[in-house]
Tab-separated table of C-alpha atoms in Angstrom:
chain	number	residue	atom	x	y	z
A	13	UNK	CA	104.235	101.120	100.985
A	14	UNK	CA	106.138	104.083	102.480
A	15	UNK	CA	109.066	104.004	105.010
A	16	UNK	CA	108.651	103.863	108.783
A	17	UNK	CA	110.111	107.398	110.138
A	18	UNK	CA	111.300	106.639	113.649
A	19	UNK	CA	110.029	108.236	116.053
A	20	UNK	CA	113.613	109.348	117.556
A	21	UNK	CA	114.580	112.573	115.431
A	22	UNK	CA	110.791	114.580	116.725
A	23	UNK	CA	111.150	113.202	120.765
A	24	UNK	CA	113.335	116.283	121.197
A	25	UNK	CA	110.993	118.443	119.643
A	26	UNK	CA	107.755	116.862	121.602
A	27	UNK	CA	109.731	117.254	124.646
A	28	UNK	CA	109.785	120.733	123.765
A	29	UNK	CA	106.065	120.983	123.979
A	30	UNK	CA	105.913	118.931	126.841
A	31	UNK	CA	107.829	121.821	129.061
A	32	UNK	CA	105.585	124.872	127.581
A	33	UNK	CA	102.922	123.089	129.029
A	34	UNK	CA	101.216	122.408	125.190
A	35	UNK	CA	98.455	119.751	125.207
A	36	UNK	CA	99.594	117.501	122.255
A	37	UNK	CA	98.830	113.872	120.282
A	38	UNK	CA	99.703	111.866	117.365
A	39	UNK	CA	97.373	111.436	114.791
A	40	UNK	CA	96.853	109.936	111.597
A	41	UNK	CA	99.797	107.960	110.218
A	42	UNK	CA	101.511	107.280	113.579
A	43	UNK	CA	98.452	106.191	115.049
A	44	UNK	CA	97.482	103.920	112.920
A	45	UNK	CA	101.375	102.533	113.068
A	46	UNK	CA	100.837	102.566	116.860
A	47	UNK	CA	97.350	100.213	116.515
A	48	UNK	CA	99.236	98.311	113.636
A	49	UNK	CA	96.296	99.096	111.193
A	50	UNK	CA	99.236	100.222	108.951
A	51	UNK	CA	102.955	99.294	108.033
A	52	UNK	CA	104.345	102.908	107.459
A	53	UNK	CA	104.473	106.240	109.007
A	54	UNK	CA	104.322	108.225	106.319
A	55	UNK	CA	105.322	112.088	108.557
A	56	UNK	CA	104.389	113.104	112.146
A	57	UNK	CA	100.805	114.402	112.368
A	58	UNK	CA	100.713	116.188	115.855
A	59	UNK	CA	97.364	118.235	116.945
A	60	UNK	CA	97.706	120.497	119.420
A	61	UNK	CA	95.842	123.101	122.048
A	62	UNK	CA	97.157	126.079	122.450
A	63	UNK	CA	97.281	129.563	121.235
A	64	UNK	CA	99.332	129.948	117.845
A	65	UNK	CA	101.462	132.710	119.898
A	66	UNK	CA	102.434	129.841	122.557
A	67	UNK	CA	103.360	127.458	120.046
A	68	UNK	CA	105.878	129.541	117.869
A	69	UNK	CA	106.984	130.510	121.328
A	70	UNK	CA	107.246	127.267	122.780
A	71	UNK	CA	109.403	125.959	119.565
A	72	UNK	CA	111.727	128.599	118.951
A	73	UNK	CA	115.092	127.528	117.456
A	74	UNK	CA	113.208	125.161	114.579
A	75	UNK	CA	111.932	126.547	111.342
A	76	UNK	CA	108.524	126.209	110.189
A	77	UNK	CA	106.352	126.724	107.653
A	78	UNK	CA	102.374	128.241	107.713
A	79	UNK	CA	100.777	125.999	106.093
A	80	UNK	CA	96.404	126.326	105.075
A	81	UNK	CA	94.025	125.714	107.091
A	82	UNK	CA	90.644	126.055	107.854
A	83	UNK	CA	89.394	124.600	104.030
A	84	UNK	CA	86.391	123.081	104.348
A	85	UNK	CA	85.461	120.466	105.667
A	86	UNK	CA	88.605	121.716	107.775
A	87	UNK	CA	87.942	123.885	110.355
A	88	UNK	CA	91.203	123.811	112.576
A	89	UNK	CA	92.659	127.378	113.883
A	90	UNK	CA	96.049	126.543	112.066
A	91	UNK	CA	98.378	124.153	110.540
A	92	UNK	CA	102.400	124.779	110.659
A	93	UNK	CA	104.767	122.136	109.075
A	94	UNK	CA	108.471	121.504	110.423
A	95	UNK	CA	110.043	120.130	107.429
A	96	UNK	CA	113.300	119.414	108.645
A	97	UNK	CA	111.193	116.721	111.472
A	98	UNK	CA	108.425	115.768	108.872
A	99	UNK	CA	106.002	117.226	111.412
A	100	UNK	CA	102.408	118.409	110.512
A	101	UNK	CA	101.205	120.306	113.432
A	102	UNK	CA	97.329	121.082	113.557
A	103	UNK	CA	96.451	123.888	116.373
A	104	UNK	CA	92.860	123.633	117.444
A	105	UNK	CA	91.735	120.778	115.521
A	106	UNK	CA	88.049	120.780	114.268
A	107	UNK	CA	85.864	120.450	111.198
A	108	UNK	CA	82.991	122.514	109.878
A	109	UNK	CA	79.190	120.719	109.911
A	110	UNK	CA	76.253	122.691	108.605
A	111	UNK	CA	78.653	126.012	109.196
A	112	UNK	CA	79.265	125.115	112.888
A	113	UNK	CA	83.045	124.145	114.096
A	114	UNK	CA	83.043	120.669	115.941
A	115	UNK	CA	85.718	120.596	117.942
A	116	UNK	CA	87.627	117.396	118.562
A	117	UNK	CA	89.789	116.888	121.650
A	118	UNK	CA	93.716	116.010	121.321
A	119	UNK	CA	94.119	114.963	124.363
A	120	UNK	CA	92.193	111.857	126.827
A	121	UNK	CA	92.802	109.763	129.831
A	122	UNK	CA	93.850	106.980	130.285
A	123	UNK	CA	96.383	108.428	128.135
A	124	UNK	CA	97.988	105.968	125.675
A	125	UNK	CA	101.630	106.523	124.961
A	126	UNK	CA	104.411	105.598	122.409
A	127	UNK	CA	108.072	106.054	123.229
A	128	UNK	CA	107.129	108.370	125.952
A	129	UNK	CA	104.856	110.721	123.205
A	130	UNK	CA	100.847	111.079	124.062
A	131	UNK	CA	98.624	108.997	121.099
A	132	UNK	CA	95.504	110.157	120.187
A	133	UNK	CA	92.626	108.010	120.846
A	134	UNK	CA	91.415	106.018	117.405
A	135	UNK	CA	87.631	107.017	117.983
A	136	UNK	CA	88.744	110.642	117.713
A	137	UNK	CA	90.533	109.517	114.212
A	138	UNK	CA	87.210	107.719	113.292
A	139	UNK	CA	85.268	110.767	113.491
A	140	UNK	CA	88.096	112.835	111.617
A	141	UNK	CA	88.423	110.260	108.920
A	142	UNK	CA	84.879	110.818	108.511
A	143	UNK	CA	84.360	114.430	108.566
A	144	UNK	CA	87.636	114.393	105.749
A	145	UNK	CA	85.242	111.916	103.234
A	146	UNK	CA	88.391	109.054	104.531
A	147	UNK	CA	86.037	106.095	104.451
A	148	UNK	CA	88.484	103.367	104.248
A	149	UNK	CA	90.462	104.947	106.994
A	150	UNK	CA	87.457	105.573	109.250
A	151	UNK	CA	86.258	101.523	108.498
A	152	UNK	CA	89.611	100.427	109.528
A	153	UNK	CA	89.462	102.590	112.776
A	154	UNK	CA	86.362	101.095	113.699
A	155	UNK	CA	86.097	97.270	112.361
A	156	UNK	CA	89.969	97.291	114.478
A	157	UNK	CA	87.716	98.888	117.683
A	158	UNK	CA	84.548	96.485	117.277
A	159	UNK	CA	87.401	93.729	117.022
A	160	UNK	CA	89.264	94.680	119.745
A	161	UNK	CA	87.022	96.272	122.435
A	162	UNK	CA	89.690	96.094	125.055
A	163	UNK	CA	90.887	99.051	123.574
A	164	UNK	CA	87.904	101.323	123.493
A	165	UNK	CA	87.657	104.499	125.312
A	166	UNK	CA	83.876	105.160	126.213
A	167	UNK	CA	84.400	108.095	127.993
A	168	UNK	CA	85.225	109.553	124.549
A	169	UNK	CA	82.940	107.811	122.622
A	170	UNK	CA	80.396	109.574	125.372
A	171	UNK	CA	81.632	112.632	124.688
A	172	UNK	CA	81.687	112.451	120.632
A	173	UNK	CA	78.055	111.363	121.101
A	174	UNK	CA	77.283	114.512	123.237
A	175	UNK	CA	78.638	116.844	120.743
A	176	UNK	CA	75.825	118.048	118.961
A	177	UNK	CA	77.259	118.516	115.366
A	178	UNK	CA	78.112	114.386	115.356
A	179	UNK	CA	76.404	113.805	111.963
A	180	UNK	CA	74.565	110.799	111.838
A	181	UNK	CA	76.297	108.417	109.951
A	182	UNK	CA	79.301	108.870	112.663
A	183	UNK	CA	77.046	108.587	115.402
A	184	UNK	CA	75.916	104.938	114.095
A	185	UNK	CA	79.037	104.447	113.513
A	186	UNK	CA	80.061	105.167	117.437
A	187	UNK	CA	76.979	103.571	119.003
A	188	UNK	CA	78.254	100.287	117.649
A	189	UNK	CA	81.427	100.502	119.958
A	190	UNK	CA	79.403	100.568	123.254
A	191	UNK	CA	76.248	98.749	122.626
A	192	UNK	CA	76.359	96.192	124.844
C-alpha cells in the first residue's frame, strides 16, 4: 500500500486557486482517503473549471508540466501535472460516449471539505470510474453510498441521471442510490 501524502505541502497552492476565483475538487485518491474506502493517497488529483489561460495565470511561480489528454474514453480539455506538489490537475473534466463529451461537474453543494480544500462528490467518481473501465473502484464508490446513505447527494445523482450520455449500466447503477 502506498504512503499517505499530507495534504499540507498543496493547501498553499489550492489557496492559490481559491483567490483566482477557479472552481476546483479532489478526486480520485484523496477522495477515496477522505470516505476511508482507501488507506493511501497515492498524488493530488484536482479537476478544475476554468479556461487553460486562467489557470497558468492563476498559478504562476510553480512549474508544470502538459501532460495528454483527451484519449479516449478521456475527453477532458487538459491535464497539467505539478511535480514538485504531486498534483494532477484535470481542466474541464469529461469523457467521450458514442462520440459525444459528457461533462461531469467538479464542483456541488452542500460542499464537502477536507482541511479547508473542496471534495468532490463520490457519485461523480462512480460515474468516472465507470466511464475509465475502473470497476472495482466504481463498486467501492457505490456499495460505500448504498451503505451509507447519509452521505448521498441526490441533487447530483438527479443531475447525472439527466445527462443524456449516462450509459446504462451507470444509470442502474445510480437509480439504486435514491430508490426509496
Amino acid at each position: 500500500m502506498g504512503k499517505v501524502i499530507h495534504p499540507e505541502a498543496i493547501i498553499p497552492f489550492v489557496k492559490r486557486l481559491e483567490e483566482n476565483n477557479i472552481a476546483y475538487s479532489l478526486g480520485r485518491s484523496a477522495m477515496l482517503y477522505f470516505f476511508n474506502l482507501v488507506g493511501s493517497i497515492n498524488d493530488w488529483d484536482l479537476m478544475v473549471d476554468c479556461p487553460k489561460s486562467k489557470f497558468i495565470e492563476a498559478i504562476a511561480g510553480y512549474d508544470w508540466i502538459d501532460k495528454e489528454s483527451g484519449d479516449k474514453p478521456f475527453a477532458s480539455e487538459y491535464r497539467m501535472e505539478i511535480e514538485s506538489l504531486h498534483v494532477d490537475v484535470i481542466g474541464g473534466f469529461a469523457f467521450e460516449v458514442d462520440g459525444k463529451r459528457l461533462e461531469l461537474p467538479i464542483s456541488h453543494i452542500p460542499n464537502v471539505q477536507w482541511h479547508g480544500m473542496n471534495v468532490s462528490s463520490p457519485e461523480i467518481w462512480y460515474v468516472a470510474y465507470q466511464m475509465m473501465g475502473r470497476k472495482e473502484k466504481a463498486d467501492l464508490i457505490l456499495l460505500y453510498l448504498q451503505k451509507q446513505s447519509e452521505v448521498i447527494n441526490v441533487d447530483v445523482i438527479k443531475d447525472l441521471l439527466a445527462n443524456d450520455y449516462v450509459t446504462y449500466e451507470i444509470r442502474e447503477g445510480l437509480n439504486t442510490l435514491i430508490k426509496t
